Amino acid sequence: MRRSESLAPALLGRLPSAVRKPAYDRAALKPGIAHIGVGAFHRCHQAEYTDDLLENSFDRWGLIGINIRPPLLAGTLGRQNGLYTRLIRENDEVEARIIGSIVRVVDSQDGAAPALDVLASPEIEMVTMTVTEKGYCHIPSSGALDLDNPDIAHDLASPEAPRSVPGILARALELRMASHGRPVTLLSCDNIPTNGVILGNVVRAFAERRGGKLADWIEANVAFPSAMVDRIAPATSAADIGTVEQRYGYHDSAVVVGERFRQWVIENRFAGRVPRWDRVGATFIDDVTPFEHLKMRVLNGAQTTLSYLGVLGGFEHTSDAIANSLLANFVRRMLTEETLPTLMAVPGIVPAAYVEQSLSRLANTAIRHRNHQIATDGSQKIVQRLLNPIRDRLAKGASIELLSVPVAGWMAYLVKASTRFGRAWQVSDPFAERIAAIADRIGSDGNALADAILAIDAIFDPQLAANAKFRAHVVAGLDGLLSNDPMGLVRQVCSGPTDARLKQSARSA
Ligand code: CS2
């Protein structure tokens, strides 16, 4: 094999034996699934489960991967005929496997037509998606469709040329209804709470505005199951591409690196035929809620916490942050003392063991998950990861001191990106500008900052924002995290009772 030859079907027979290859006849594969959002997570999760299923019982579940936002797929996955390397990395271990389940990729960034062609075709009976939290165009605090979102306003005015995910899906369903009429399942694989319910709501909101029979047709022919998905798979870096070249001698521009752990729990509510992912490790279940709470509050809650406190403390990756004993101790205490008591019983899982397993996953030094990547779009993440457990705790009169720290961390992260704070780093969050403007106006007064940020009701429901205990903890957190010694705040919170501190910040309010 010539060094750095690019991955392609013709190369499969010549790859080193350490690289596992698809054990089924790829040429016979027919597409049955479409996926929107072919990022690292999809390539490391749904596409791998599907590859397992093809090995297990073939059938006709090839995947068509669609991107409606950058990056373009044609020059990477497209050139490789959909093939890519999935590396599992755990500390010193590396395991390589070529995933063959993606049969075609479609770039639809400049207009919805190519995506609609696929989504409306009769052969597609399952549409999965990883479009990020903000892709659903919902209001995080309520789950309702955000009618002020410019893409939504555009799509409601021009439903035949949609830009948003809800607009594209509603249009695809309309085309299906008007042509072959075959049922379809739309399966969200994003970390939003009750993701199937939210997806159903935003798509139906469009259908109802379209009038005619669409809403009724959707009721009868479309399913929106909720699902919990899990595998840590950071954005691919140049170093990952280099790892494949160095270790295995070929070039793959669509490599993805993930941890060994994976989980997929899907609500048993389908329309049309279903890929039997349950034969290869996924779980089909009546109620996903307990799994969803467990995963978003524990694993994702810990990631979000380590990302904000990590950036503020000067750590680059999750594994660097958790290697710090103060942050490790903080996050373990937060999860054990405050998060765990909010969880429902989860069939087959011991919550305390799940916490330890999650913490050890985050300590995996071979997974280079940047804190800034996880910190992205925090406004769309903190409700399910932090604010919902805080609300549950408040309803029981229980302490929320630890869970409030990462909420203040998210605020401090965006505040410090403002001009007034010297643009400490670049951020990406739909609410970044609004919070930068607040910071520019107010400066470092924790009380005034907290008041202005808590007033954003798309994130903080008014009852929570008005809670004096929550507000006091957020103010104390902000003051500490915006000081010259952010880790000092974490140390202080870890060191015990804080009533005195709270009284002091209440006095200065
Ligand atoms: C991460 C998730 O970027 C993020 O928000 O917290 O992508 C996380 O790695 C996955 O949910 C793990 O399953």
Coordinates of C-alpha atoms and ligand atoms in Angstrom, one line a residue:
M1 CA 0.0 0.0 0.0
R2 CA 1.3 3.4 -0.9
R3 CA 1.7 5.7 2.1
S4 CA -1.2 8.1 2.6
E5 CA -3.4 6.7 -0.1
S6 CA -7.0 7.9 0.7
L7 CA -9.6 5.6 2.1
A8 CA -11.9 4.2 -0.7
P9 CA -13.7 1.0 -1.4
A10 CA -10.8 -0.2 -3.5
L11 CA -8.4 0.2 -0.5
L12 CA -10.4 -2.0 1.9
G13 CA -8.8 -5.3 0.8
R14 CA -5.3 -3.8 1.4
L15 CA -5.8 -2.3 4.8
P16 CA -3.7 -3.6 7.7
S17 CA -5.4 -6.5 9.6
A18 CA -5.6 -4.3 12.7
V19 CA -8.3 -2.3 11.0
R20 CA -11.7 -4.0 11.1
K21 CA -13.7 -3.8 7.9
P22 CA -17.4 -4.1 7.1
A23 CA -18.3 -7.8 7.0
Y24 CA -21.3 -7.5 4.7
D25 CA -21.8 -6.8 1.0
R26 CA -21.8 -3.0 0.8
A27 CA -22.5 -3.0 -2.9
A28 CA -25.9 -4.6 -2.1
L29 CA -26.8 -2.0 0.4
K30 CA -30.0 -0.1 -0.2
P31 CA -30.8 3.1 1.7
G32 CA -33.7 3.1 4.2
I33 CA -32.5 5.6 6.8
A34 CA -31.7 9.3 6.3
H35 CA -29.7 11.2 8.8
I36 CA -29.5 15.0 9.2
G37 CA -26.3 16.3 10.7
V38 CA -23.4 14.1 9.8
G39 CA -21.0 15.2 12.5
A40 CA -18.6 13.3 14.7
F41 CA -21.3 12.1 17.0
H42 CA -23.4 10.6 14.3
R43 CA -20.5 8.8 12.8
C44 CA -19.5 7.4 16.1
H45 CA -23.0 6.5 17.3
Q46 CA -26.1 5.9 15.0
A47 CA -23.9 5.0 12.0
E48 CA -21.9 2.5 14.1
Y49 CA -25.1 0.9 15.5
T50 CA -26.4 0.6 12.0
D51 CA -23.1 -0.9 10.8
D52 CA -23.5 -3.5 13.6
L53 CA -27.0 -4.2 12.5
L54 CA -25.9 -4.7 8.9
E55 CA -23.3 -7.2 10.1
N56 CA -25.9 -8.9 12.3
S57 CA -28.9 -9.2 10.0
F58 CA -28.1 -7.0 6.9
D59 CA -31.7 -6.1 5.7
R60 CA -31.8 -2.9 3.7
W61 CA -30.8 -0.2 6.2
G62 CA -28.2 1.8 4.4
L63 CA -27.9 5.4 5.5
I64 CA -28.0 8.6 3.5
G65 CA -26.2 11.4 5.4
I66 CA -27.5 14.9 4.8
N67 CA -25.9 18.2 6.0
I68 CA -28.1 21.3 5.9
R69 CA -25.3 23.4 7.6
P70 CA -21.6 23.4 7.2
P71 CA -19.3 21.6 6.7
L72 CA -19.7 20.3 3.2
L73 CA -19.6 16.5 3.0
A74 CA -18.7 16.0 -0.7
G75 CA -15.0 16.6 -0.3
T76 CA -14.5 14.3 2.7
L77 CA -17.0 11.5 3.3
G78 CA -18.3 11.9 -0.3
R79 CA -14.9 11.3 -1.8
Q80 CA -14.5 8.2 0.3
N81 CA -17.7 6.7 -0.8
G82 CA -19.2 7.2 2.7
L83 CA -16.4 5.1 4.3
Y84 CA -14.6 6.4 7.3
T85 CA -12.5 5.1 10.2
R86 CA -13.9 5.1 13.7
L87 CA -11.3 4.9 16.4
I88 CA -12.1 3.9 19.9
R89 CA -9.6 5.4 22.3
E90 CA -9.2 4.7 25.9
N91 CA -6.0 6.0 27.5
D92 CA -3.3 4.0 25.7
E93 CA -5.6 1.7 23.7
V94 CA -6.6 2.4 20.1
E95 CA -9.1 0.3 18.1
A96 CA -9.8 1.0 14.4
R97 CA -12.8 0.0 12.4
I98 CA -14.1 1.1 9.0
I99 CA -17.8 1.9 9.1
G100 CA -19.7 1.2 5.9
S101 CA -23.3 2.0 6.7
I102 CA -23.3 5.4 5.0
V103 CA -24.1 4.8 1.4
R104 CA -24.4 8.3 0.1
V105 CA -23.9 11.9 1.4
V106 CA -25.9 14.9 0.4
D107 CA -24.9 18.5 0.8
S108 CA -28.0 20.7 1.2
Q109 CA -26.5 23.8 2.7
D110 CA -27.5 26.2 -0.1
G111 CA -31.1 25.2 -0.3
A112 CA -33.4 22.5 1.0
A113 CA -34.1 20.8 -2.4
P114 CA -31.4 18.1 -2.1
A115 CA -32.4 17.2 1.4
L116 CA -36.1 17.2 0.6
D117 CA -35.5 14.8 -2.3
V118 CA -34.1 12.3 0.1
L119 CA -36.5 12.9 3.0
A120 CA -39.6 12.6 0.8
S121 CA -38.5 9.5 -1.1
P122 CA -40.5 6.3 -0.4
E123 CA -37.5 4.2 0.3
I124 CA -36.7 6.3 3.5
E125 CA -38.7 5.0 6.4
M126 CA -36.5 6.3 9.3
V127 CA -35.1 9.8 9.6
T128 CA -32.6 10.3 12.5
M129 CA -31.0 13.6 13.3
T130 CA -28.3 15.3 15.3
V131 CA -28.8 18.9 14.6
T132 CA -27.7 20.3 17.9
E133 CA -30.0 21.7 20.6
K134 CA -30.6 25.0 18.8
G135 CA -31.6 23.2 15.6
Y136 CA -35.0 22.6 17.0
C137 CA -35.7 26.3 17.1
H138 CA -37.6 25.9 20.4
I139 CA -37.6 28.1 23.4
P140 CA -35.4 26.2 25.9
S141 CA -37.4 27.1 29.0
S142 CA -40.7 26.1 27.6
G143 CA -40.1 23.8 24.6
A144 CA -42.4 25.8 22.3
L145 CA -41.5 26.7 18.8
D146 CA -39.7 30.1 18.8
L147 CA -41.7 32.2 16.4
D148 CA -39.1 35.0 16.8
N149 CA -36.4 32.8 15.3
P150 CA -35.5 34.4 11.9
D151 CA -35.3 31.0 10.2
I152 CA -38.8 30.1 11.5
A153 CA -40.2 33.4 10.4
H154 CA -38.7 32.8 7.0
D155 CA -40.0 29.3 6.7
L156 CA -43.5 30.2 7.8
A157 CA -43.6 32.8 5.1
S158 CA -42.0 30.5 2.4
P159 CA -42.8 27.0 3.5
E160 CA -41.7 25.5 0.1
A161 CA -38.2 26.8 0.5
P162 CA -37.4 26.1 4.1
R163 CA -34.2 26.7 6.0
S164 CA -34.9 25.4 9.5
V165 CA -35.0 21.8 10.6
P166 CA -38.7 22.0 11.6
G167 CA -39.5 23.8 8.3
I168 CA -37.6 21.2 6.2
L169 CA -39.2 18.2 8.0
A170 CA -42.7 19.7 7.7
R171 CA -42.2 20.3 4.0
A172 CA -40.8 16.7 3.5
L173 CA -43.8 15.3 5.3
E174 CA -46.1 17.4 3.1
L175 CA -44.3 16.0 0.0
R176 CA -44.7 12.4 1.3
M177 CA -48.4 13.0 1.9
A178 CA -48.9 14.3 -1.6
S179 CA -47.0 11.5 -3.3
H180 CA -46.7 8.0 -1.9
G181 CA -48.1 8.6 1.6
R182 CA -45.7 6.1 3.3
P183 CA -45.3 6.4 7.1
V184 CA -42.0 7.5 8.6
T185 CA -40.4 7.8 12.0
L186 CA -38.5 11.0 12.9
L187 CA -36.0 10.2 15.6
S188 CA -34.2 13.0 17.4
C189 CA -30.8 12.1 18.7
D190 CA -30.0 15.4 20.4
N191 CA -29.6 16.1 24.1
I192 CA -32.8 18.1 24.6
P193 CA -35.3 17.0 27.2
T194 CA -38.2 14.9 25.8
N195 CA -36.6 15.3 22.4
G196 CA -39.3 13.4 20.6
V197 CA -42.0 15.5 22.2
I198 CA -40.2 18.8 21.3
L199 CA -39.6 17.6 17.7
G200 CA -43.2 16.6 17.3
N201 CA -44.3 20.0 18.7
V202 CA -42.2 22.1 16.4
V203 CA -43.0 20.1 13.3
R204 CA -46.8 20.1 14.1
A205 CA -46.7 23.8 14.8
F206 CA -45.7 24.2 11.1
A207 CA -48.2 21.6 9.9
E208 CA -51.1 23.4 11.7
R209 CA -50.2 26.7 10.0
R210 CA -50.1 25.0 6.6
G211 CA -53.8 24.1 7.1
G212 CA -55.2 21.4 4.8
K213 CA -54.8 17.8 5.8
L214 CA -51.1 17.8 6.8
A215 CA -51.6 17.8 10.6
D216 CA -54.1 14.9 10.4
W217 CA -51.8 13.0 8.1
I218 CA -48.9 13.5 10.5
E219 CA -51.0 12.2 13.4
A220 CA -51.8 9.0 11.5
N221 CA -48.5 8.4 9.7
V222 CA -45.5 9.9 11.6
A223 CA -43.9 8.9 14.9
F224 CA -41.6 11.0 17.0
P225 CA -40.1 8.7 19.6
S226 CA -37.9 10.2 22.3
A227 CA -34.4 8.8 22.7
M228 CA -31.4 9.0 25.0
V229 CA -28.1 8.8 23.1
D230 CA -24.6 8.6 24.6
R231 CA -21.1 8.4 23.5
I232 CA -18.4 11.0 23.9
A233 CA -17.1 11.8 20.4
P234 CA -15.4 15.2 20.2
A235 CA -14.9 17.2 16.9
T236 CA -12.2 15.5 14.8
S237 CA -8.8 17.2 14.9
A238 CA -5.9 17.2 12.5
A239 CA -4.1 15.1 15.1
D240 CA -6.8 12.4 14.8
I241 CA -6.3 12.3 11.0
G242 CA -2.5 12.1 11.6
T243 CA -3.0 9.2 14.1
V244 CA -4.7 7.1 11.3
E245 CA -1.9 7.9 8.8
Q246 CA 0.8 7.1 11.3
R247 CA -0.6 3.9 12.7
Y248 CA -2.3 2.4 9.7
G249 CA -0.8 4.2 6.7
Y250 CA -3.7 5.7 4.9
H251 CA -5.4 9.1 4.8
D252 CA -8.9 9.5 6.0
S253 CA -10.4 13.0 6.2
A254 CA -13.5 11.8 8.0
V255 CA -12.0 9.9 10.9
V256 CA -13.9 10.0 14.2
V257 CA -12.6 9.3 17.6
G258 CA -14.8 8.1 20.5
E259 CA -14.7 6.4 23.8
R260 CA -15.6 2.7 24.2
F261 CA -18.9 3.4 26.2
R262 CA -22.0 3.8 24.1
Q263 CA -25.7 3.7 24.9
W264 CA -29.0 4.3 23.0
V265 CA -32.4 4.0 24.6
I266 CA -35.3 4.6 22.2
E267 CA -38.9 5.0 22.9
N268 CA -40.9 2.1 21.5
R269 CA -43.1 4.3 19.2
F270 CA -42.5 3.9 15.5
A271 CA -44.2 4.4 12.2
G272 CA -43.2 2.2 9.2
R273 CA -40.4 -0.3 9.4
V274 CA -37.8 0.0 12.0
P275 CA -34.1 -0.9 11.9
R276 CA -33.7 -3.5 14.7
W277 CA -31.0 -1.6 16.5
D278 CA -32.2 -3.4 19.6
R279 CA -30.5 -6.5 18.2
V280 CA -27.1 -4.8 18.5
G281 CA -27.2 -3.1 21.9
A282 CA -29.8 -0.4 21.7
T283 CA -32.8 -0.6 24.0
F284 CA -36.4 -0.1 22.9
I285 CA -38.5 0.9 25.9
D286 CA -41.9 2.5 26.7
D287 CA -40.5 5.4 28.7
V288 CA -37.2 7.0 28.1
T289 CA -37.5 9.7 30.8
P290 CA -35.6 8.1 33.6
F291 CA -32.6 7.4 31.2
E292 CA -32.8 10.9 29.8
H293 CA -32.7 12.5 33.2
L294 CA -29.8 10.3 34.3
K295 CA -27.7 11.0 31.2
M296 CA -28.3 14.7 30.9
R297 CA -28.1 15.5 34.5
V298 CA -25.1 13.3 35.4
L299 CA -22.9 12.8 32.4
N300 CA -23.8 16.0 30.5
G301 CA -24.2 18.0 33.7
A302 CA -20.6 17.0 34.7
Q303 CA -19.3 17.9 31.2
T304 CA -20.9 21.3 31.3
T305 CA -19.7 21.9 34.8
L306 CA -16.1 20.9 34.0
S307 CA -16.3 23.0 30.8
Y308 CA -17.1 26.3 32.4
L309 CA -15.1 25.8 35.5
G310 CA -12.4 24.3 33.4
V311 CA -12.1 27.3 31.0
L312 CA -12.2 29.7 34.0
G313 CA -9.5 27.7 35.7
G314 CA -7.3 27.5 32.7
F315 CA -7.8 23.9 31.6
E316 CA -8.1 22.9 27.9
H317 CA -9.9 19.6 27.9
T318 CA -12.4 17.8 30.1
S319 CA -9.7 15.3 31.1
D320 CA -7.4 18.1 32.1
A321 CA -10.2 19.7 34.2
I322 CA -11.1 16.5 36.0
A323 CA -7.4 15.7 36.6
N324 CA -7.5 18.7 39.0
S325 CA -8.4 17.3 42.4
L326 CA -10.4 20.3 43.4
L327 CA -12.7 20.2 40.3
A328 CA -12.9 16.4 40.5
N329 CA -14.0 16.7 44.1
F330 CA -16.5 19.5 43.3
V331 CA -18.2 17.6 40.5
R332 CA -18.4 14.3 42.3
R333 CA -20.0 16.1 45.3
M334 CA -22.4 18.0 43.1
L335 CA -23.6 14.9 41.4
T336 CA -23.8 12.8 44.5
E337 CA -25.3 15.2 46.9
E338 CA -27.5 17.3 44.7
T339 CA -28.1 15.6 41.3
L340 CA -28.6 12.0 42.3
P341 CA -31.6 12.7 44.6
T342 CA -33.5 14.2 41.7
L343 CA -33.3 11.1 39.6
M344 CA -36.1 8.6 39.0
A345 CA -35.4 4.9 39.4
V346 CA -33.7 3.7 36.3
P347 CA -34.2 0.1 35.3
G348 CA -31.0 -1.9 35.6
I349 CA -28.8 1.0 36.7
V350 CA -27.4 1.9 40.1
P351 CA -27.1 5.7 40.1
A352 CA -24.1 5.9 42.4
A353 CA -22.2 3.5 40.1
Y354 CA -23.3 5.4 37.1
V355 CA -21.8 8.6 38.6
E356 CA -18.5 6.8 39.1
Q357 CA -18.6 5.3 35.6
S358 CA -19.3 8.8 34.2
L359 CA -16.4 10.4 36.1
S360 CA -14.0 7.8 34.9
R361 CA -15.2 8.2 31.3
L362 CA -14.5 11.9 31.6
A363 CA -11.0 11.2 32.9
N364 CA -10.1 9.3 29.7
T365 CA -7.0 11.2 28.5
A366 CA -7.2 9.9 24.9
I367 CA -10.5 11.8 24.4
R368 CA -9.4 15.3 23.6
H369 CA -12.8 17.0 24.3
R370 CA -12.2 20.8 24.4
N371 CA -13.9 22.6 27.2
H372 CA -14.7 25.4 24.7
Q373 CA -16.5 22.9 22.5
I374 CA -18.7 21.7 25.3
A375 CA -19.3 25.3 26.5
T376 CA -20.7 26.1 23.1
D377 CA -24.5 26.9 23.1
G378 CA -24.7 26.6 26.9
S379 CA -28.0 28.6 26.8
Q380 CA -29.5 25.6 25.0
K381 CA -28.0 23.1 27.4
I382 CA -28.2 24.4 31.0
V383 CA -32.0 23.9 31.3
Q384 CA -31.9 20.1 31.0
R385 CA -28.4 19.7 32.6
L386 CA -28.6 22.1 35.5
L387 CA -31.8 24.1 35.9
N388 CA -34.2 21.2 35.9
P389 CA -32.5 19.4 38.7
I390 CA -32.2 22.7 40.5
R391 CA -36.0 23.2 40.2
D392 CA -36.6 19.7 41.5
R393 CA -34.4 20.4 44.5
L394 CA -36.0 23.7 45.3
A395 CA -39.5 22.1 45.2
K396 CA -38.3 19.8 48.0
G397 CA -36.6 22.6 49.9
A398 CA -33.2 20.9 49.3
S399 CA -29.9 22.6 48.9
I400 CA -28.8 23.8 45.4
E401 CA -25.5 25.4 46.3
L402 CA -23.3 23.1 44.2
L403 CA -25.6 23.0 41.2
S404 CA -25.7 26.8 41.1
V405 CA -22.0 27.1 40.6
P406 CA -21.9 25.9 37.0
V407 CA -24.9 28.1 36.2
A408 CA -22.9 31.0 37.4
G409 CA -20.0 29.5 35.4
W410 CA -22.0 29.7 32.2
M411 CA -22.8 33.3 32.9
A412 CA -19.2 34.1 33.8
Y413 CA -18.0 32.4 30.7
L414 CA -20.1 34.6 28.5
V415 CA -19.5 37.8 30.6
K416 CA -15.8 37.4 30.2
A417 CA -16.1 37.2 26.4
S418 CA -17.5 40.8 26.4
T419 CA -15.4 43.8 25.4
R420 CA -15.6 45.2 28.9
F421 CA -13.9 42.1 30.2
G422 CA -11.2 42.1 27.5
R423 CA -12.8 39.4 25.3
A424 CA -11.1 36.7 27.3
W425 CA -12.0 34.1 24.6
Q426 CA -14.3 33.6 21.6
V427 CA -17.7 32.1 22.3
S428 CA -20.5 30.7 20.4
D429 CA -24.0 30.8 21.9
P430 CA -27.3 32.3 20.6
F431 CA -27.4 34.5 23.8
A432 CA -23.7 35.5 23.6
E433 CA -24.3 39.0 22.2
R434 CA -27.1 39.7 24.6
I435 CA -25.0 38.7 27.6
A436 CA -22.0 40.6 26.3
A437 CA -24.2 43.7 26.0
I438 CA -25.3 43.2 29.6
A439 CA -21.7 42.8 30.7
D440 CA -20.6 45.9 28.8
R441 CA -23.3 48.0 30.4
I442 CA -23.0 46.6 34.0
G443 CA -19.4 45.6 34.5
S444 CA -18.5 43.2 37.4
D445 CA -21.3 43.9 39.8
G446 CA -22.5 40.3 40.5
N447 CA -25.9 41.4 41.8
A448 CA -26.8 43.5 38.8
L449 CA -25.4 41.0 36.3
A450 CA -27.4 38.2 37.9
D451 CA -30.6 40.2 37.8
A452 CA -30.1 41.1 34.1
I453 CA -29.2 37.6 33.0
L454 CA -31.8 35.8 35.1
A455 CA -34.4 38.0 33.4
I456 CA -33.8 36.2 30.1
D457 CA -37.0 34.2 30.3
A458 CA -36.3 32.0 27.3
I459 CA -33.7 30.3 29.6
F460 CA -34.8 31.0 33.1
D461 CA -38.5 30.5 33.8
P462 CA -39.7 33.5 35.9
Q463 CA -40.5 31.4 39.0
L464 CA -37.0 30.1 39.1
A465 CA -35.5 33.5 38.3
A466 CA -37.4 35.0 41.2
N467 CA -36.3 32.3 43.8
A468 CA -34.2 34.2 46.4
K469 CA -32.1 31.1 47.3
F470 CA -31.2 30.4 43.7
R471 CA -30.4 34.1 43.0
A472 CA -28.2 34.4 46.0
H473 CA -26.1 31.4 45.1
V474 CA -25.8 32.6 41.5
V475 CA -24.6 36.1 42.7
A476 CA -22.1 34.5 45.1
G477 CA -20.9 32.2 42.3
L478 CA -20.6 35.1 39.8
D479 CA -18.7 37.3 42.2
G480 CA -16.2 34.5 42.9
L481 CA -15.9 33.2 39.3
L482 CA -15.3 36.7 37.9
S483 CA -12.6 37.5 40.5
N484 CA -8.9 36.9 40.0
D485 CA -9.2 33.5 41.7
P486 CA -12.1 31.6 40.2
M487 CA -10.8 28.3 41.6
G488 CA -10.9 30.0 45.1
L489 CA -14.7 30.1 44.7
V490 CA -14.8 26.4 44.0
R491 CA -12.6 25.7 47.0
Q492 CA -14.7 27.8 49.2
V493 CA -17.9 26.1 48.2
C494 CA -16.3 22.7 48.7
S495 CA -15.1 23.7 52.1
G496 CA -18.5 23.6 53.7
P497 CA -21.4 25.6 55.0
T498 CA -22.0 28.9 53.2
D499 CA -24.8 30.5 55.0
A500 CA -22.5 33.3 56.2
R501 CA -21.3 34.0 52.6
L502 CA -24.9 34.0 51.4
K503 CA -26.0 36.4 54.1
Q504 CA -23.2 38.7 53.2
S505 CA -24.1 38.7 49.5
A506 CA -27.8 39.2 50.4
R507 CA -26.8 42.2 52.6
S508 CA -24.8 43.8 49.7
A509 CA -27.8 43.2 47.3
Ligands
CS2_1 C1 -21.3 17.4 25.1 C2 -22.0 16.2 24.4 O1 -20.8 19.1 23.6 C3 -21.6 18.7 24.5 O2 -22.6 19.3 24.8 O3 -21.7 17.4 26.4 O4 -21.8 16.2 23.0 C4 -21.7 14.8 25.0 O5 -20.3 14.6 24.8 C5 -22.5 13.7 24.5 O6 -23.9 14.0 24.8 C6 -22.1 12.4 25.1 O7 -23.1 11.4 24.8

